[in-house]
Amino acid sequence: MRIDAYNQIANVYNTTSKHANTAKKSGYSFADALSVSVQGKDMAAAKEAVDKAPDVRADKVAYFKEQIAAGTYNVSAEAIADKLLKDYI
């Protein structure tokens, strides 16, 4: 068994602990830091605005409900077929 190899490993570990002690004594802090860019802040603000917006446009829904109730809502079969084909293709 080589004791000198063990001493070398122990010295490596001791040097790291010495650096940690000197950092505490010198007043420096090695804490993690996070900074968010302006673009990231803008994206967060935009996401928050989208989350607050309603999923349903009540004015459009009310308009179509009135037309359906009055019996004046008409959609051509060709328009429906065109939309289906665009989604399918």
mmCIF file of N, CA, C and O in Angstrom:
data_model
loop_
_atom_site.group_PDB
_atom_site.id
_atom_site.type_symbol
_atom_site.label_atom_id
_atom_site.label_comp_id
_atom_site.label_asym_id
_atom_site.label_seq_id
_atom_site.Cartn_x
_atom_site.Cartn_y
_atom_site.Cartn_z
ATOM 1 N N MET A 1 0.839 -1.171 0.000
ATOM 2 C CA MET A 1 0.000 0.000 0.000
ATOM 3 C C MET A 1 0.888 1.238 0.000
ATOM 4 O O MET A 1 1.829 1.332 0.770
ATOM 5 N N ARG A 2 0.565 2.170 -0.902
ATOM 6 C CA ARG A 2 1.376 3.385 -1.017
ATOM 7 C C ARG A 2 0.753 4.505 -0.202
ATOM 8 O O ARG A 2 -0.294 5.035 -0.538
ATOM 9 N N ILE A 3 1.389 4.881 0.853
ATOM 10 C CA ILE A 3 0.875 5.934 1.715
ATOM 11 C C ILE A 3 1.093 7.299 1.086
ATOM 12 O O ILE A 3 0.280 8.199 1.237
ATOM 13 N N ASP A 4 2.154 7.467 0.315
ATOM 14 C CA ASP A 4 2.422 8.771 -0.292
ATOM 15 C C ASP A 4 1.341 9.155 -1.310
ATOM 16 O O ASP A 4 1.002 10.327 -1.450
ATOM 17 N N ALA A 5 0.747 8.174 -2.017
ATOM 18 C CA ALA A 5 -0.343 8.472 -2.945
ATOM 19 C C ALA A 5 -1.567 8.958 -2.166
ATOM 20 O O ALA A 5 -2.256 9.889 -2.593
ATOM 21 N N TYR A 6 -1.826 8.343 -1.033
ATOM 22 C CA TYR A 6 -2.934 8.774 -0.192
ATOM 23 C C TYR A 6 -2.700 10.206 0.284
ATOM 24 O O TYR A 6 -3.618 11.026 0.304
ATOM 25 N N ASN A 7 -1.485 10.532 0.645
ATOM 26 C CA ASN A 7 -1.158 11.889 1.099
ATOM 27 C C ASN A 7 -1.358 12.907 -0.015
ATOM 28 O O ASN A 7 -1.807 14.033 0.226
ATOM 29 N N GLN A 8 -1.033 12.532 -1.247
ATOM 30 C CA GLN A 8 -1.221 13.445 -2.367
ATOM 31 C C GLN A 8 -2.714 13.716 -2.585
ATOM 32 O O GLN A 8 -3.118 14.856 -2.833
ATOM 33 N N ILE A 9 -3.518 12.680 -2.487
ATOM 34 C CA ILE A 9 -4.963 12.855 -2.644
ATOM 35 C C ILE A 9 -5.507 13.712 -1.507
ATOM 36 O O ILE A 9 -6.324 14.612 -1.719
ATOM 37 N N ALA A 10 -5.047 13.480 -0.322
ATOM 38 C CA ALA A 10 -5.489 14.268 0.830
ATOM 39 C C ALA A 10 -5.101 15.733 0.645
ATOM 40 O O ALA A 10 -5.868 16.638 0.996
ATOM 41 N N ASN A 11 -3.916 15.972 0.064
ATOM 42 C CA ASN A 11 -3.488 17.350 -0.179
ATOM 43 C C ASN A 11 -4.395 18.047 -1.195
ATOM 44 O O ASN A 11 -4.674 19.237 -1.065
ATOM 45 N N VAL A 12 -4.857 17.314 -2.181
ATOM 46 C CA VAL A 12 -5.762 17.904 -3.171
ATOM 47 C C VAL A 12 -7.048 18.345 -2.493
ATOM 48 O O VAL A 12 -7.542 19.449 -2.716
ATOM 49 N N TYR A 13 -7.585 17.494 -1.660
ATOM 50 C CA TYR A 13 -8.818 17.845 -0.966
ATOM 51 C C TYR A 13 -8.602 18.989 0.015
ATOM 52 O O TYR A 13 -9.465 19.833 0.213
ATOM 53 N N ASN A 14 -7.473 19.037 0.632
ATOM 54 C CA ASN A 14 -7.187 20.115 1.585
ATOM 55 C C ASN A 14 -7.050 21.456 0.880
ATOM 56 O O ASN A 14 -7.444 22.477 1.417
ATOM 57 N N THR A 15 -6.516 21.475 -0.326
ATOM 58 C CA THR A 15 -6.355 22.751 -1.025
ATOM 59 C C THR A 15 -7.708 23.328 -1.416
ATOM 60 O O THR A 15 -7.882 24.543 -1.389
ATOM 61 N N THR A 16 -8.662 22.477 -1.772
ATOM 62 C CA THR A 16 -9.974 23.014 -2.125
ATOM 63 C C THR A 16 -10.662 23.603 -0.905
ATOM 64 O O THR A 16 -11.315 24.621 -1.002
ATOM 65 N N SER A 17 -10.493 22.993 0.235
ATOM 66 C CA SER A 17 -11.124 23.538 1.430
ATOM 67 C C SER A 17 -10.441 24.833 1.852
ATOM 68 O O SER A 17 -11.074 25.720 2.389
ATOM 69 N N LYS A 18 -9.144 24.979 1.585
ATOM 70 C CA LYS A 18 -8.446 26.223 1.902
ATOM 71 C C LYS A 18 -8.985 27.365 1.049
ATOM 72 O O LYS A 18 -9.155 28.477 1.520
ATOM 73 N N HIS A 19 -9.274 27.091 -0.222
ATOM 74 C CA HIS A 19 -9.819 28.137 -1.093
ATOM 75 C C HIS A 19 -11.191 28.582 -0.596
ATOM 76 O O HIS A 19 -11.519 29.752 -0.646
ATOM 77 N N ALA A 20 -11.966 27.643 -0.141
ATOM 78 C CA ALA A 20 -13.289 27.991 0.368
ATOM 79 C C ALA A 20 -13.167 28.858 1.611
ATOM 80 O O ALA A 20 -13.923 29.811 1.785
ATOM 81 N N ASN A 21 -12.208 28.555 2.448
ATOM 82 C CA ASN A 21 -12.017 29.348 3.660
ATOM 83 C C ASN A 21 -11.524 30.744 3.328
ATOM 84 O O ASN A 21 -11.926 31.718 3.956
ATOM 85 N N THR A 22 -10.625 30.881 2.356
ATOM 86 C CA THR A 22 -10.114 32.205 1.995
ATOM 87 C C THR A 22 -11.208 33.044 1.359
ATOM 88 O O THR A 22 -11.233 34.253 1.527
ATOM 89 N N ALA A 23 -12.111 32.430 0.641
ATOM 90 C CA ALA A 23 -13.213 33.181 0.046
ATOM 91 C C ALA A 23 -14.116 33.740 1.126
ATOM 92 O O ALA A 23 -14.585 34.870 1.030
ATOM 93 N N LYS A 24 -14.336 32.974 2.174
ATOM 94 C CA LYS A 24 -15.185 33.450 3.262
ATOM 95 C C LYS A 24 -14.487 34.575 4.024
ATOM 96 O O LYS A 24 -15.113 35.543 4.426
ATOM 97 N N LYS A 25 -13.188 34.467 4.182
ATOM 98 C CA LYS A 25 -12.443 35.479 4.926
ATOM 99 C C LYS A 25 -12.328 36.778 4.129
ATOM 100 O O LYS A 25 -12.349 37.850 4.686
ATOM 101 N N SER A 26 -12.199 36.675 2.798
ATOM 102 C CA SER A 26 -11.981 37.866 1.988
ATOM 103 C C SER A 26 -13.264 38.629 1.689
ATOM 104 O O SER A 26 -13.214 39.740 1.198
ATOM 105 N N GLY A 27 -14.407 38.042 1.962
ATOM 106 C CA GLY A 27 -15.667 38.738 1.749
ATOM 107 C C GLY A 27 -16.275 38.487 0.381
ATOM 108 O O GLY A 27 -17.321 39.020 0.070
ATOM 109 N N TYR A 28 -15.614 37.728 -0.447
ATOM 110 C CA TYR A 28 -16.156 37.408 -1.760
ATOM 111 C C TYR A 28 -17.197 36.309 -1.636
ATOM 112 O O TYR A 28 -17.072 35.407 -0.831
ATOM 113 N N SER A 29 -18.182 36.396 -2.457
ATOM 114 C CA SER A 29 -19.226 35.377 -2.439
ATOM 115 C C SER A 29 -19.261 34.694 -3.794
ATOM 116 O O SER A 29 -19.254 35.360 -4.831
ATOM 117 N N PHE A 30 -19.277 33.407 -3.785
ATOM 118 C CA PHE A 30 -19.323 32.638 -5.020
ATOM 119 C C PHE A 30 -20.709 32.046 -5.230
ATOM 120 O O PHE A 30 -20.871 30.939 -5.694
ATOM 121 N N ALA A 31 -21.732 32.778 -4.877
ATOM 122 C CA ALA A 31 -23.100 32.301 -5.031
ATOM 123 C C ALA A 31 -23.505 32.374 -6.501
ATOM 124 O O ALA A 31 -23.001 33.193 -7.261
ATOM 125 N N ASP A 32 -24.430 31.522 -6.879
ATOM 126 C CA ASP A 32 -24.955 31.545 -8.237
ATOM 127 C C ASP A 32 -25.775 32.802 -8.447
ATOM 128 O O ASP A 32 -26.397 33.318 -7.529
ATOM 129 N N ALA A 33 -25.749 33.285 -9.682
ATOM 130 C CA ALA A 33 -26.511 34.485 -10.008
ATOM 131 C C ALA A 33 -27.282 34.240 -11.293
ATOM 132 O O ALA A 33 -26.866 33.464 -12.150
ATOM 133 N N LEU A 34 -28.409 34.905 -11.413
ATOM 134 C CA LEU A 34 -29.248 34.776 -12.595
ATOM 135 C C LEU A 34 -29.582 36.164 -13.101
ATOM 136 O O LEU A 34 -29.984 37.031 -12.332
ATOM 137 N N SER A 35 -29.373 36.364 -14.392
ATOM 138 C CA SER A 35 -29.775 37.638 -14.983
ATOM 139 C C SER A 35 -30.595 37.334 -16.231
ATOM 140 O O SER A 35 -30.251 36.463 -17.017
ATOM 141 N N VAL A 36 -31.686 38.058 -16.382
ATOM 142 C CA VAL A 36 -32.597 37.843 -17.493
ATOM 143 C C VAL A 36 -32.437 39.006 -18.458
ATOM 144 O O VAL A 36 -32.440 40.172 -18.050
ATOM 145 N N SER A 37 -32.310 38.694 -19.732
ATOM 146 C CA SER A 37 -32.126 39.730 -20.736
ATOM 147 C C SER A 37 -33.411 40.521 -20.933
ATOM 148 O O SER A 37 -34.496 40.108 -20.514
ATOM 149 N N VAL A 38 -33.282 41.640 -21.612
ATOM 150 C CA VAL A 38 -34.448 42.471 -21.915
ATOM 151 C C VAL A 38 -35.413 41.696 -22.808
ATOM 152 O O VAL A 38 -36.632 41.752 -22.633
ATOM 153 N N GLN A 39 -34.864 40.954 -23.757
ATOM 154 C CA GLN A 39 -35.702 40.149 -24.646
ATOM 155 C C GLN A 39 -36.465 39.093 -23.846
ATOM 156 O O GLN A 39 -37.646 38.854 -24.088
ATOM 157 N N GLY A 40 -35.825 38.482 -22.880
ATOM 158 C CA GLY A 40 -36.495 37.495 -22.033
ATOM 159 C C GLY A 40 -37.605 38.118 -21.210
ATOM 160 O O GLY A 40 -38.677 37.530 -21.054
ATOM 161 N N LYS A 41 -37.367 39.328 -20.699
ATOM 162 C CA LYS A 41 -38.405 40.029 -19.938
ATOM 163 C C LYS A 41 -39.581 40.387 -20.828
ATOM 164 O O LYS A 41 -40.736 40.285 -20.414
ATOM 165 N N ASP A 42 -39.284 40.812 -22.069
ATOM 166 C CA ASP A 42 -40.361 41.137 -23.010
ATOM 167 C C ASP A 42 -41.189 39.903 -23.344
ATOM 168 O O ASP A 42 -42.420 39.968 -23.431
ATOM 169 N N MET A 43 -40.517 38.772 -23.527
ATOM 170 C CA MET A 43 -41.228 37.529 -23.829
ATOM 171 C C MET A 43 -42.106 37.110 -22.649
ATOM 172 O O MET A 43 -43.229 36.643 -22.846
ATOM 173 N N ALA A 44 -41.622 37.295 -21.433
ATOM 174 C CA ALA A 44 -42.408 36.948 -20.254
ATOM 175 C C ALA A 44 -43.636 37.851 -20.146
ATOM 176 O O ALA A 44 -44.731 37.376 -19.818
ATOM 177 N N ALA A 45 -43.467 39.134 -20.456
ATOM 178 C CA ALA A 45 -44.600 40.064 -20.405
ATOM 179 C C ALA A 45 -45.627 39.711 -21.479
ATOM 180 O O ALA A 45 -46.841 39.748 -21.231
ATOM 181 N N ALA A 46 -45.157 39.339 -22.672
ATOM 182 C CA ALA A 46 -46.072 38.950 -23.750
ATOM 183 C C ALA A 46 -46.823 37.678 -23.386
ATOM 184 O O ALA A 46 -48.032 37.565 -23.616
ATOM 185 N N LYS A 47 -46.129 36.706 -22.796
ATOM 186 C CA LYS A 47 -46.781 35.459 -22.390
ATOM 187 C C LYS A 47 -47.839 35.724 -21.326
ATOM 188 O O LYS A 47 -48.929 35.151 -21.362
ATOM 189 N N GLU A 48 -47.542 36.619 -20.407
ATOM 190 C CA GLU A 48 -48.502 36.959 -19.360
ATOM 191 C C GLU A 48 -49.741 37.627 -19.961
ATOM 192 O O GLU A 48 -50.870 37.336 -19.560
ATOM 193 N N ALA A 49 -49.541 38.492 -20.958
ATOM 194 C CA ALA A 49 -50.674 39.157 -21.604
ATOM 195 C C ALA A 49 -51.540 38.152 -22.345
ATOM 196 O O ALA A 49 -52.775 38.233 -22.315
ATOM 197 N N VAL A 50 -50.918 37.190 -23.000
ATOM 198 C CA VAL A 50 -51.672 36.154 -23.714
ATOM 199 C C VAL A 50 -52.440 35.287 -22.729
ATOM 200 O O VAL A 50 -53.589 34.915 -22.975
ATOM 201 N N ASP A 51 -51.819 34.967 -21.604
ATOM 202 C CA ASP A 51 -52.499 34.148 -20.598
ATOM 203 C C ASP A 51 -53.715 34.863 -20.005
ATOM 204 O O ASP A 51 -54.711 34.227 -19.659
ATOM 205 N N LYS A 52 -53.652 36.186 -19.911
ATOM 206 C CA LYS A 52 -54.766 36.944 -19.355
ATOM 207 C C LYS A 52 -55.895 37.148 -20.361
ATOM 208 O O LYS A 52 -57.021 37.410 -19.975
ATOM 209 N N ALA A 53 -55.583 37.054 -21.651
ATOM 210 C CA ALA A 53 -56.595 37.276 -22.685
ATOM 211 C C ALA A 53 -57.593 36.115 -22.685
ATOM 212 O O ALA A 53 -57.221 34.962 -22.462
ATOM 213 N N PRO A 54 -58.857 36.410 -22.945
ATOM 214 C CA PRO A 54 -59.862 35.331 -22.961
ATOM 215 C C PRO A 54 -59.671 34.437 -24.179
ATOM 216 O O PRO A 54 -59.206 34.874 -25.237
ATOM 217 N N ASP A 55 -60.022 33.167 -24.016
ATOM 218 C CA ASP A 55 -59.890 32.209 -25.110
ATOM 219 C C ASP A 55 -61.003 32.375 -26.138
ATOM 220 O O ASP A 55 -60.842 31.993 -27.290
ATOM 221 N N VAL A 56 -62.122 32.906 -25.725
ATOM 222 C CA VAL A 56 -63.289 33.033 -26.595
ATOM 223 C C VAL A 56 -63.564 34.513 -26.822
ATOM 224 O O VAL A 56 -63.580 35.303 -25.879
ATOM 225 N N ARG A 57 -63.764 34.865 -28.074
ATOM 226 C CA ARG A 57 -64.129 36.240 -28.394
ATOM 227 C C ARG A 57 -65.648 36.364 -28.306
ATOM 228 O O ARG A 57 -66.373 35.980 -29.218
ATOM 229 N N ALA A 58 -66.105 36.882 -27.200
ATOM 230 C CA ALA A 58 -67.537 36.922 -26.883
ATOM 231 C C ALA A 58 -68.330 37.708 -27.911
ATOM 232 O O ALA A 58 -69.471 37.341 -28.227
ATOM 233 N N ASP A 59 -67.747 38.759 -28.484
ATOM 234 C CA ASP A 59 -68.481 39.549 -29.469
ATOM 235 C C ASP A 59 -68.770 38.745 -30.734
ATOM 236 O O ASP A 59 -69.865 38.808 -31.296
ATOM 237 N N LYS A 60 -67.792 37.946 -31.167
ATOM 238 C CA LYS A 60 -68.007 37.094 -32.349
ATOM 239 C C LYS A 60 -69.052 36.016 -32.062
ATOM 240 O O LYS A 60 -69.916 35.738 -32.885
ATOM 241 N N VAL A 61 -68.973 35.408 -30.893
ATOM 242 C CA VAL A 61 -69.921 34.356 -30.528
ATOM 243 C C VAL A 61 -71.344 34.921 -30.487
ATOM 244 O O VAL A 61 -72.282 34.310 -31.016
ATOM 245 N N ALA A 62 -71.503 36.093 -29.889
ATOM 246 C CA ALA A 62 -72.832 36.709 -29.803
ATOM 247 C C ALA A 62 -73.374 37.016 -31.195
ATOM 248 O O ALA A 62 -74.572 36.797 -31.475
ATOM 249 N N TYR A 63 -72.524 37.500 -32.094
ATOM 250 C CA TYR A 63 -72.938 37.823 -33.463
ATOM 251 C C TYR A 63 -73.474 36.580 -34.175
ATOM 252 O O TYR A 63 -74.546 36.603 -34.788
ATOM 253 N N PHE A 64 -72.726 35.484 -34.094
ATOM 254 C CA PHE A 64 -73.158 34.263 -34.784
ATOM 255 C C PHE A 64 -74.374 33.632 -34.110
ATOM 256 O O PHE A 64 -75.223 33.043 -34.794
ATOM 257 N N LYS A 65 -74.475 33.730 -32.795
ATOM 258 C CA LYS A 65 -75.671 33.217 -32.110
ATOM 259 C C LYS A 65 -76.919 33.946 -32.574
ATOM 260 O O LYS A 65 -77.967 33.331 -32.787
ATOM 261 N N GLU A 66 -76.818 35.262 -32.732
ATOM 262 C CA GLU A 66 -77.955 36.043 -33.216
ATOM 263 C C GLU A 66 -78.356 35.625 -34.623
ATOM 264 O O GLU A 66 -79.544 35.478 -34.935
ATOM 265 N N GLN A 67 -77.367 35.423 -35.488
ATOM 266 C CA GLN A 67 -77.660 35.015 -36.868
ATOM 267 C C GLN A 67 -78.295 33.634 -36.904
ATOM 268 O O GLN A 67 -79.236 33.397 -37.663
ATOM 269 N N ILE A 68 -77.793 32.715 -36.110
ATOM 270 C CA ILE A 68 -78.345 31.355 -36.087
ATOM 271 C C ILE A 68 -79.766 31.388 -35.541
ATOM 272 O O ILE A 68 -80.672 30.733 -36.092
ATOM 273 N N ALA A 69 -79.998 32.153 -34.487
ATOM 274 C CA ALA A 69 -81.335 32.251 -33.894
ATOM 275 C C ALA A 69 -82.329 32.869 -34.871
ATOM 276 O O ALA A 69 -83.491 32.456 -34.939
ATOM 277 N N ALA A 70 -81.873 33.834 -35.658
ATOM 278 C CA ALA A 70 -82.755 34.496 -36.628
ATOM 279 C C ALA A 70 -82.914 33.677 -37.906
ATOM 280 O O ALA A 70 -83.764 33.977 -38.734
ATOM 281 N N GLY A 71 -82.070 32.656 -38.071
ATOM 282 C CA GLY A 71 -82.131 31.831 -39.282
ATOM 283 C C GLY A 71 -81.471 32.473 -40.479
ATOM 284 O O GLY A 71 -81.690 32.063 -41.616
ATOM 285 N N THR A 72 -80.615 33.461 -40.274
ATOM 286 C CA THR A 72 -79.952 34.146 -41.384
ATOM 287 C C THR A 72 -78.499 33.725 -41.562
ATOM 288 O O THR A 72 -77.805 34.265 -42.416
ATOM 289 N N TYR A 73 -78.041 32.771 -40.786
ATOM 290 C CA TYR A 73 -76.641 32.325 -40.900
ATOM 291 C C TYR A 73 -76.548 31.278 -41.993
ATOM 292 O O TYR A 73 -77.098 30.189 -41.891
ATOM 293 N N ASN A 74 -75.857 31.615 -43.058
ATOM 294 C CA ASN A 74 -75.706 30.714 -44.195
ATOM 295 C C ASN A 74 -74.227 30.591 -44.552
ATOM 296 O O ASN A 74 -73.518 31.600 -44.654
ATOM 297 N N VAL A 75 -73.811 29.374 -44.758
ATOM 298 C CA VAL A 75 -72.447 29.108 -45.196
ATOM 299 C C VAL A 75 -72.532 28.210 -46.414
ATOM 300 O O VAL A 75 -73.258 27.212 -46.412
ATOM 301 N N SER A 76 -71.777 28.557 -47.451
ATOM 302 C CA SER A 76 -71.829 27.748 -48.662
ATOM 303 C C SER A 76 -71.052 26.451 -48.455
ATOM 304 O O SER A 76 -70.055 26.391 -47.733
ATOM 305 N N ALA A 77 -71.499 25.426 -49.118
ATOM 306 C CA ALA A 77 -70.836 24.126 -49.037
ATOM 307 C C ALA A 77 -69.442 24.199 -49.634
ATOM 308 O O ALA A 77 -68.516 23.520 -49.173
ATOM 309 N N GLU A 78 -69.269 25.029 -50.655
ATOM 310 C CA GLU A 78 -67.945 25.180 -51.271
ATOM 311 C C GLU A 78 -66.950 25.786 -50.284
ATOM 312 O O GLU A 78 -65.787 25.376 -50.243
ATOM 313 N N ALA A 79 -67.384 26.750 -49.497
ATOM 314 C CA ALA A 79 -66.487 27.363 -48.510
ATOM 315 C C ALA A 79 -66.043 26.331 -47.479
ATOM 316 O O ALA A 79 -64.859 26.290 -47.098
ATOM 317 N N ILE A 80 -66.968 25.499 -47.049
ATOM 318 C CA ILE A 80 -66.622 24.453 -46.086
ATOM 319 C C ILE A 80 -65.655 23.452 -46.713
ATOM 320 O O ILE A 80 -64.651 23.068 -46.107
ATOM 321 N N ALA A 81 -65.939 23.048 -47.945
ATOM 322 C CA ALA A 81 -65.074 22.090 -48.639
ATOM 323 C C ALA A 81 -63.681 22.665 -48.846
ATOM 324 O O ALA A 81 -62.674 21.962 -48.676
ATOM 325 N N ASP A 82 -63.598 23.945 -49.204
ATOM 326 C CA ASP A 82 -62.286 24.576 -49.391
ATOM 327 C C ASP A 82 -61.477 24.567 -48.097
ATOM 328 O O ASP A 82 -60.282 24.262 -48.101
ATOM 329 N N LYS A 83 -62.120 24.904 -46.986
ATOM 330 C CA LYS A 83 -61.410 24.919 -45.689
ATOM 331 C C LYS A 83 -60.950 23.510 -45.306
ATOM 332 O O LYS A 83 -59.826 23.325 -44.820
ATOM 333 N N LEU A 84 -61.796 22.515 -45.556
ATOM 334 C CA LEU A 84 -61.417 21.129 -45.235
ATOM 335 C C LEU A 84 -60.235 20.690 -46.077
ATOM 336 O O LEU A 84 -59.317 20.021 -45.583
ATOM 337 N N LEU A 85 -60.258 21.030 -47.363
ATOM 338 C CA LEU A 85 -59.161 20.630 -48.231
ATOM 339 C C LEU A 85 -57.859 21.334 -47.854
ATOM 340 O O LEU A 85 -56.793 20.723 -47.899
ATOM 341 N N LYS A 86 -57.922 22.597 -47.478
ATOM 342 C CA LYS A 86 -56.720 23.309 -47.064
ATOM 343 C C LYS A 86 -56.108 22.685 -45.823
ATOM 344 O O LYS A 86 -54.893 22.537 -45.715
ATOM 345 N N ASP A 87 -56.957 22.278 -44.870
ATOM 346 C CA ASP A 87 -56.453 21.629 -43.660
ATOM 347 C C ASP A 87 -55.906 20.232 -43.960
ATOM 348 O O ASP A 87 -54.938 19.800 -43.358
ATOM 349 N N TYR A 88 -56.548 19.533 -44.897
ATOM 350 C CA TYR A 88 -56.126 18.169 -45.213
ATOM 351 C C TYR A 88 -54.825 18.163 -45.995
ATOM 352 O O TYR A 88 -53.953 17.356 -45.756
ATOM 353 N N ILE A 89 -54.696 19.083 -46.929
ATOM 354 C CA ILE A 89 -53.497 19.141 -47.781
ATOM 355 C C ILE A 89 -52.437 19.898 -47.053
ATOM 356 O O ILE A 89 -51.437 19.633 -46.687
#
